[in-house]
Amino acid sequence: MIKLQSQKNIITFDKNIVLILKVTTTPFLSKVLRNNKALILDYVTDHDIEGFGIVFSKKKEDSNINGVQYLDEDLHYLVDGDVIRVIPHRNSVRAIYRIESSANFLFVTERCNSYCLMCSQPPRKVNDSHLIEELIEAVPLIDKGAKELGITGGEPTLLGERFFTLVRVIKSNLPNTSLHILSNGRNFSDPKLALQLAKINHPDLMLGIPLYSDVSHIHDFVVQADGAFDETIRGILNLKRHLQKVEIRVVIHKQTYERLPQLAEFIGRNLQFIDHVALMGLEITGFTRANLDELWIDPIDYSDQLSEATRILSRYGVRVSIYNLQRCLIPRSQWKYAVKSISDWKNKYYEECNGCAEKNNCGGFFASSDIKRSKMINAIYEE
Amino acid sequence: MALSKKFFPLEYYSQPINEGYQLLPIRFHRMKKGDYLITNMVGEHKIVNQEFLTRLVEGSVSIEDSEYNDLKAKHILMDRDSNVAIDLLSLKYRTKQYSISQFTALHIFVVSLRCDYTCKYCQVSRRMEGDNSFDMSENTALLALDLVFKSPSKAIKIEFQGGEPLLNFPVIKFIVEEALKINKTEERNLQFVITSNLTYLNEEVLEFCERHHIYISTSLDGPEALHNKNRPRPDKDGYQKTVDGIRIIQDYLGRDRVSALMTTTSESLEIPREIIDEYVRLDLHAVFLRPLSPYGFALKTKQMQKYNIDNWLQFYKEGLEYILDLNKSGYFLIEQYTLIILKKILTPSNPGYVDLQSPSGAGITAIVYNYDGDVYASDEARMLKEMGDDKFRLGSVHNNTYEEILLSDQLLDALEDSLTESVPMCTDCGLQTYCGSDPVYHYATQGDVVGKKPLSFFCKKNTSIIEHVFKLLEDPENKNILEGWIK
Amino acid sequence: MKNVIETNPRSFNIEINSSIYSLLVCQKACYALMNYMSCKIDHVGNGFLIEINVANECDKTLDDLKHLLLDELLDYALREKISEKTELVRNLILSNAFSNTGLVE
């Protein structure tokens, strides 16, 4: 488990600014290249460290030396190529982009127009428009070899024009990077927005849009927004009209598991052109904890519905994957759909996992599973 | 509900449903047991009892009914909470009709009427071998190819039929080579099939088929005695020649390059299993249990009187049961007609089978160029002409343009007049989306392109088969196998 | 061919209340059964009189046929109701289907 942010750093200059910097561990970098870099040293040496955006040492004592700040040990994993945001007067450092991570998501806002029962990032009505501005500034610093990048929130499309600007900036700076945007799709029910996204012509863009039921009232209940189902479907249709790639994401819990096969049938019949379906295990975080009684179901108890759903989608020729579920909790017949999906900064294993033959293939658990998890976790032994 | 304070319960979101619902366009069909099959505009379906259907139409079904959510999801009804059903139904309907806009994809070239067989049910007048005034000339072939490529369809299948097409193999070669030449600029997805009795299969033919990836289709009516009785040859060795030929093609060209179909005669009806066994023995994985068609020699030799539709249906059901058993034992085997029906029921797309769509595929999905250059709306249309009625002769490659042929009143009137969407009984039929029209059949048997459906074998056959398929789908094991055929 | 010995051709009549079944419904019901019978429909009093003449080759009993006809009448009446209730939305869907550009397949 990795922490992305810390406020336990010691940063001695008190300016009310935000610094977006790329990490380097090379003190003798040419001066012309220094000003958008954060130098991180194991310890201070004689080198001339003038001109860097900020200089950190991993040794606390070094923070007495002029111009050197202390980097909290939680963040000592940072390496060359990572991109960080530094807020000096809060002693705050946050990793925005990690070159070694397989799943980098740019977090653009806490605001959302839905209020899902199981939201892992509970919405707040705040003006956090500075976040996207910082990200627009950060994108040019991201390693050009980055394979994949994501945009998430809250609901990214609430940022209007700035959202499109971000996508455009990503396209210009990272033309070889796949972009995965998580959105509830509702604002794309306005065809002008779908067209605007299409006009950017990003070479490898996919939208991940949640759909929780084949009937509107259950979907609207899960996302706690009247009319969301219709908006989402229309959004998907508009995006598809403009040839955008769309993935449907379904979080499986007590309110969505029963009609999971019927949802698969609905997708096969009505949205057969969808590029991918992701069936996802529940993360016990955010609102899920508040609504645990109404959401928690042991994955073992929905094995039948899960198997039926993948069977139906396969029959319709729709690509399907299973995310965030462990191999001991899904039928063996479903393993071929299971993807090792939990971000490296979120995952862990339990004692029951010791000696499991499938450990390497399995994504492990969310750290939040400490709160609630299946009673049936067990190591799988080679036969 | 133990939801946290800030959240509303399901009842809050389902409240608009209590204000009532709008019925979406549906039809229904009374099934044998007194249940009703409801179908929507694109073939999505639900089976309910009579009492429920009445309540549904009256407007007194509610969310308390366990069927409610299925009906809503399958676009059989729509409530105040959501109206995106309109967008989706429009899209789905358009998708189902889409294949029509692709237009003629199957082009049948009758390259010779000569044949060494004298099949009992033959739909071609027989001409002696050696007399090649009944062969297609290269000139005619070129003119026909011109028309082929006028079709906008991205996928074009050229099928060689006869008589026995291999008796005019030089022209087959000519057509294939010319078509490939033209296709260099046209860039269509081009496929070739030769339907043949395999007598004249030789090294040269095989090499040619290998080079140009040509498929071969042949007739296998069943065990030796039956096959030879149905399909007599001068040397009485039709069965052996066919079996040998199939094996040769499988070895030389590949297992997937040869297929066979059977035609039912009154003698076939007793032995569906034995017939199917022949296919299994030859490692073939598709069977087409065809009924007898009412044209050509079948009529002359009184085949039609000898068996009625009920006997054939019995034969079909037994055959299909045996096929399912074979599947359960691990041998993958499909029945072609059943598969077409399954695709119509279980998928959102249109399988594009000429004889089972509305508008009929005659002319607009498939078209026939006879050896003499005459153009017909279908193979059956050609038969009708042999029997003296040229109602569906659309013109000639020698005298008519593409537009004259495909926009002829003959063709368009027949297609339009026989649309299932608008003719008596079909317009109300709950099975409409799974069925189609066959104007040539009805004209031949009843004298008009629509026909009186209560008297139509075509109608009875399709109704029975579709009902039977629904019955089979109720059993999970059968459902699994049948769904597996679709992929 | 069955050997049917009958002194009279079989027939029966049914009176229909036109406030329950429209003329079109009666016609459609009779049409659907033309394999078994030929029908003549006349106006009479509050509705219609259907004279049914059973086809010679039909081996169903008169009772069977009556039930069949009543079933068909009910079914077509239901269909008529469905048609009324869904005509507008059907036209909307069809015009939508063919005015739309964009989504193909």
PDB file of N, CA, C and O in Angstrom, chain B residues 89-119:
ATOM      1  N   LEU B  89     -35.603   1.479 -29.317  1.00  0.00           N
ATOM      2  CA  LEU B  89     -36.390   0.694 -30.268  1.00  0.00           C
ATOM      3  C   LEU B  89     -36.141   1.176 -31.699  1.00  0.00           C
ATOM      4  O   LEU B  89     -36.022   0.360 -32.623  1.00  0.00           O
ATOM      5  N   SER B  90     -36.062   2.482 -31.868  1.00  0.00           N
ATOM      6  CA  SER B  90     -35.782   3.024 -33.205  1.00  0.00           C
ATOM      7  C   SER B  90     -34.463   2.495 -33.718  1.00  0.00           C
ATOM      8  O   SER B  90     -34.347   2.052 -34.856  1.00  0.00           O
ATOM      9  N   LEU B  91     -33.468   2.519 -32.858  1.00  0.00           N
ATOM     10  CA  LEU B  91     -32.145   2.054 -33.238  1.00  0.00           C
ATOM     11  C   LEU B  91     -32.153   0.566 -33.569  1.00  0.00           C
ATOM     12  O   LEU B  91     -31.597   0.122 -34.577  1.00  0.00           O
ATOM     13  N   LYS B  92     -32.816  -0.205 -32.728  1.00  0.00           N
ATOM     14  CA  LYS B  92     -32.847  -1.647 -32.948  1.00  0.00           C
ATOM     15  C   LYS B  92     -33.602  -2.007 -34.223  1.00  0.00           C
ATOM     16  O   LYS B  92     -33.220  -2.912 -34.962  1.00  0.00           O
ATOM     17  N   TYR B  93     -34.692  -1.282 -34.453  1.00  0.00           N
ATOM     18  CA  TYR B  93     -35.485  -1.561 -35.650  1.00  0.00           C
ATOM     19  C   TYR B  93     -34.662  -1.267 -36.890  1.00  0.00           C
ATOM     20  O   TYR B  93     -34.619  -2.040 -37.846  1.00  0.00           O
ATOM     21  N   ARG B  94     -33.969  -0.156 -36.854  1.00  0.00           N
ATOM     22  CA  ARG B  94     -33.114   0.238 -37.959  1.00  0.00           C
ATOM     23  C   ARG B  94     -32.024  -0.805 -38.198  1.00  0.00           C
ATOM     24  O   ARG B  94     -31.718  -1.165 -39.331  1.00  0.00           O
ATOM     25  N   THR B  95     -31.470  -1.303 -37.119  1.00  0.00           N
ATOM     26  CA  THR B  95     -30.424  -2.329 -37.228  1.00  0.00           C
ATOM     27  C   THR B  95     -30.944  -3.583 -37.915  1.00  0.00           C
ATOM     28  O   THR B  95     -30.274  -4.161 -38.767  1.00  0.00           O
ATOM     29  N   LYS B  96     -32.164  -3.991 -37.547  1.00  0.00           N
ATOM     30  CA  LYS B  96     -32.735  -5.199 -38.140  1.00  0.00           C
ATOM     31  C   LYS B  96     -32.989  -5.017 -39.626  1.00  0.00           C
ATOM     32  O   LYS B  96     -32.895  -5.950 -40.403  1.00  0.00           O
ATOM     33  N   GLN B  97     -33.326  -3.804 -40.027  1.00  0.00           N
ATOM     34  CA  GLN B  97     -33.629  -3.553 -41.444  1.00  0.00           C
ATOM     35  C   GLN B  97     -32.375  -3.285 -42.248  1.00  0.00           C
ATOM     36  O   GLN B  97     -32.411  -3.250 -43.472  1.00  0.00           O
ATOM     37  N   TYR B  98     -31.270  -3.062 -41.547  1.00  0.00           N
ATOM     38  CA  TYR B  98     -30.069  -2.561 -42.206  1.00  0.00           C
ATOM     39  C   TYR B  98     -29.625  -3.418 -43.381  1.00  0.00           C
ATOM     40  O   TYR B  98     -29.199  -2.922 -44.407  1.00  0.00           O
ATOM     41  N   SER B  99     -29.723  -4.730 -43.227  1.00  0.00           N
ATOM     42  CA  SER B  99     -29.185  -5.608 -44.262  1.00  0.00           C
ATOM     43  C   SER B  99     -29.870  -5.399 -45.602  1.00  0.00           C
ATOM     44  O   SER B  99     -29.296  -5.675 -46.654  1.00  0.00           O
ATOM     45  N   ILE B 100     -31.112  -4.906 -45.562  1.00  0.00           N
ATOM     46  CA  ILE B 100     -31.807  -4.669 -46.833  1.00  0.00           C
ATOM     47  C   ILE B 100     -31.062  -3.636 -47.660  1.00  0.00           C
ATOM     48  O   ILE B 100     -30.963  -3.736 -48.884  1.00  0.00           O
ATOM     49  N   SER B 101     -30.489  -2.660 -46.975  1.00  0.00           N
ATOM     50  CA  SER B 101     -29.816  -1.597 -47.714  1.00  0.00           C
ATOM     51  C   SER B 101     -28.538  -2.097 -48.362  1.00  0.00           C
ATOM     52  O   SER B 101     -28.015  -1.487 -49.273  1.00  0.00           O
ATOM     53  N   GLN B 102     -28.060  -3.226 -47.912  1.00  0.00           N
ATOM     54  CA  GLN B 102     -26.874  -3.804 -48.539  1.00  0.00           C
ATOM     55  C   GLN B 102     -27.211  -4.379 -49.893  1.00  0.00           C
ATOM     56  O   GLN B 102     -26.366  -4.526 -50.752  1.00  0.00           O
ATOM     57  N   PHE B 103     -28.482  -4.724 -50.060  1.00  0.00           N
ATOM     58  CA  PHE B 103     -29.008  -5.205 -51.332  1.00  0.00           C
ATOM     59  C   PHE B 103     -28.443  -6.555 -51.742  1.00  0.00           C
ATOM     60  O   PHE B 103     -27.978  -7.325 -50.913  1.00  0.00           O
ATOM     61  N   THR B 104     -28.438  -6.847 -53.030  1.00  0.00           N
ATOM     62  CA  THR B 104     -28.219  -8.214 -53.468  1.00  0.00           C
ATOM     63  C   THR B 104     -26.811  -8.682 -53.164  1.00  0.00           C
ATOM     64  O   THR B 104     -25.837  -8.157 -53.689  1.00  0.00           O
ATOM     65  N   ALA B 105     -26.740  -9.721 -52.324  1.00  0.00           N
ATOM     66  CA  ALA B 105     -25.439 -10.249 -51.947  1.00  0.00           C
ATOM     67  C   ALA B 105     -25.184 -11.626 -52.545  1.00  0.00           C
ATOM     68  O   ALA B 105     -24.038 -12.035 -52.689  1.00  0.00           O
ATOM     69  N   LEU B 106     -26.253 -12.349 -52.873  1.00  0.00           N
ATOM     70  CA  LEU B 106     -26.102 -13.715 -53.391  1.00  0.00           C
ATOM     71  C   LEU B 106     -26.470 -13.717 -54.866  1.00  0.00           C
ATOM     72  O   LEU B 106     -27.595 -13.396 -55.248  1.00  0.00           O
ATOM     73  N   HIS B 107     -25.502 -14.080 -55.699  1.00  0.00           N
ATOM     74  CA  HIS B 107     -25.715 -14.095 -57.145  1.00  0.00           C
ATOM     75  C   HIS B 107     -25.527 -15.509 -57.659  1.00  0.00           C
ATOM     76  O   HIS B 107     -24.417 -16.060 -57.585  1.00  0.00           O
ATOM     77  N   ILE B 108     -26.610 -16.087 -58.134  1.00  0.00           N
ATOM     78  CA  ILE B 108     -26.576 -17.489 -58.568  1.00  0.00           C
ATOM     79  C   ILE B 108     -26.420 -17.562 -60.076  1.00  0.00           C
ATOM     80  O   ILE B 108     -27.215 -16.986 -60.823  1.00  0.00           O
ATOM     81  N   PHE B 109     -25.392 -18.258 -60.502  1.00  0.00           N
ATOM     82  CA  PHE B 109     -25.137 -18.439 -61.926  1.00  0.00           C
ATOM     83  C   PHE B 109     -25.506 -19.875 -62.302  1.00  0.00           C
ATOM     84  O   PHE B 109     -24.863 -20.824 -61.852  1.00  0.00           O
ATOM     85  N   VAL B 110     -26.529 -20.035 -63.144  1.00  0.00           N
ATOM     86  CA  VAL B 110     -26.871 -21.385 -63.623  1.00  0.00           C
ATOM     87  C   VAL B 110     -26.049 -21.621 -64.879  1.00  0.00           C
ATOM     88  O   VAL B 110     -26.419 -21.200 -65.976  1.00  0.00           O
ATOM     89  N   VAL B 111     -24.908 -22.267 -64.719  1.00  0.00           N
ATOM     90  CA  VAL B 111     -23.964 -22.341 -65.839  1.00  0.00           C
ATOM     91  C   VAL B 111     -24.275 -23.469 -66.820  1.00  0.00           C
ATOM     92  O   VAL B 111     -23.740 -23.494 -67.924  1.00  0.00           O
ATOM     93  N   SER B 112     -25.128 -24.406 -66.400  1.00  0.00           N
ATOM     94  CA  SER B 112     -25.521 -25.457 -67.339  1.00  0.00           C
ATOM     95  C   SER B 112     -26.771 -26.144 -66.839  1.00  0.00           C
ATOM     96  O   SER B 112     -26.947 -26.343 -65.637  1.00  0.00           O
ATOM     97  N   LEU B 113     -27.637 -26.552 -67.801  1.00  0.00           N
ATOM     98  CA  LEU B 113     -28.796 -27.344 -67.388  1.00  0.00           C
ATOM     99  C   LEU B 113     -28.515 -28.840 -67.538  1.00  0.00           C
ATOM    100  O   LEU B 113     -29.329 -29.669 -67.178  1.00  0.00           O
ATOM    101  N   ARG B 114     -27.348 -29.164 -68.076  1.00  0.00           N
ATOM    102  CA  ARG B 114     -27.023 -30.569 -68.291  1.00  0.00           C
ATOM    103  C   ARG B 114     -26.770 -31.234 -66.948  1.00  0.00           C
ATOM    104  O   ARG B 114     -26.222 -30.625 -66.024  1.00  0.00           O
ATOM    105  N   CYS B 115     -27.152 -32.494 -66.863  1.00  0.00           N
ATOM    106  CA  CYS B 115     -26.909 -33.207 -65.614  1.00  0.00           C
ATOM    107  C   CYS B 115     -26.909 -34.706 -65.867  1.00  0.00           C
ATOM    108  O   CYS B 115     -27.645 -35.190 -66.727  1.00  0.00           O
ATOM    109  N   ASP B 116     -26.091 -35.428 -65.099  1.00  0.00           N
ATOM    110  CA  ASP B 116     -26.055 -36.882 -65.261  1.00  0.00           C
ATOM    111  C   ASP B 116     -27.057 -37.574 -64.332  1.00  0.00           C
ATOM    112  O   ASP B 116     -27.215 -38.784 -64.371  1.00  0.00           O
ATOM    113  N   TYR B 117     -27.712 -36.837 -63.483  1.00  0.00           N
ATOM    114  CA  TYR B 117     -28.678 -37.417 -62.546  1.00  0.00           C
ATOM    115  C   TYR B 117     -30.111 -37.211 -63.048  1.00  0.00           C
ATOM    116  O   TYR B 117     -30.372 -36.372 -63.901  1.00  0.00           O
ATOM    117  N   THR B 118     -31.020 -37.988 -62.458  1.00  0.00           N
ATOM    118  CA  THR B 118     -32.447 -37.777 -62.740  1.00  0.00           C
ATOM    119  C   THR B 118     -33.197 -37.773 -61.413  1.00  0.00           C
ATOM    120  O   THR B 118     -34.019 -38.646 -61.124  1.00  0.00           O
ATOM    121  N   CYS B 119     -32.897 -36.770 -60.598  1.00  0.00           N
ATOM    122  CA  CYS B 119     -33.476 -36.723 -59.256  1.00  0.00           C
ATOM    123  C   CYS B 119     -34.988 -36.546 -59.306  1.00  0.00           C
ATOM    124  O   CYS B 119     -35.514 -35.772 -60.105  1.00  0.00           O
TER     125      CYS B 119
END
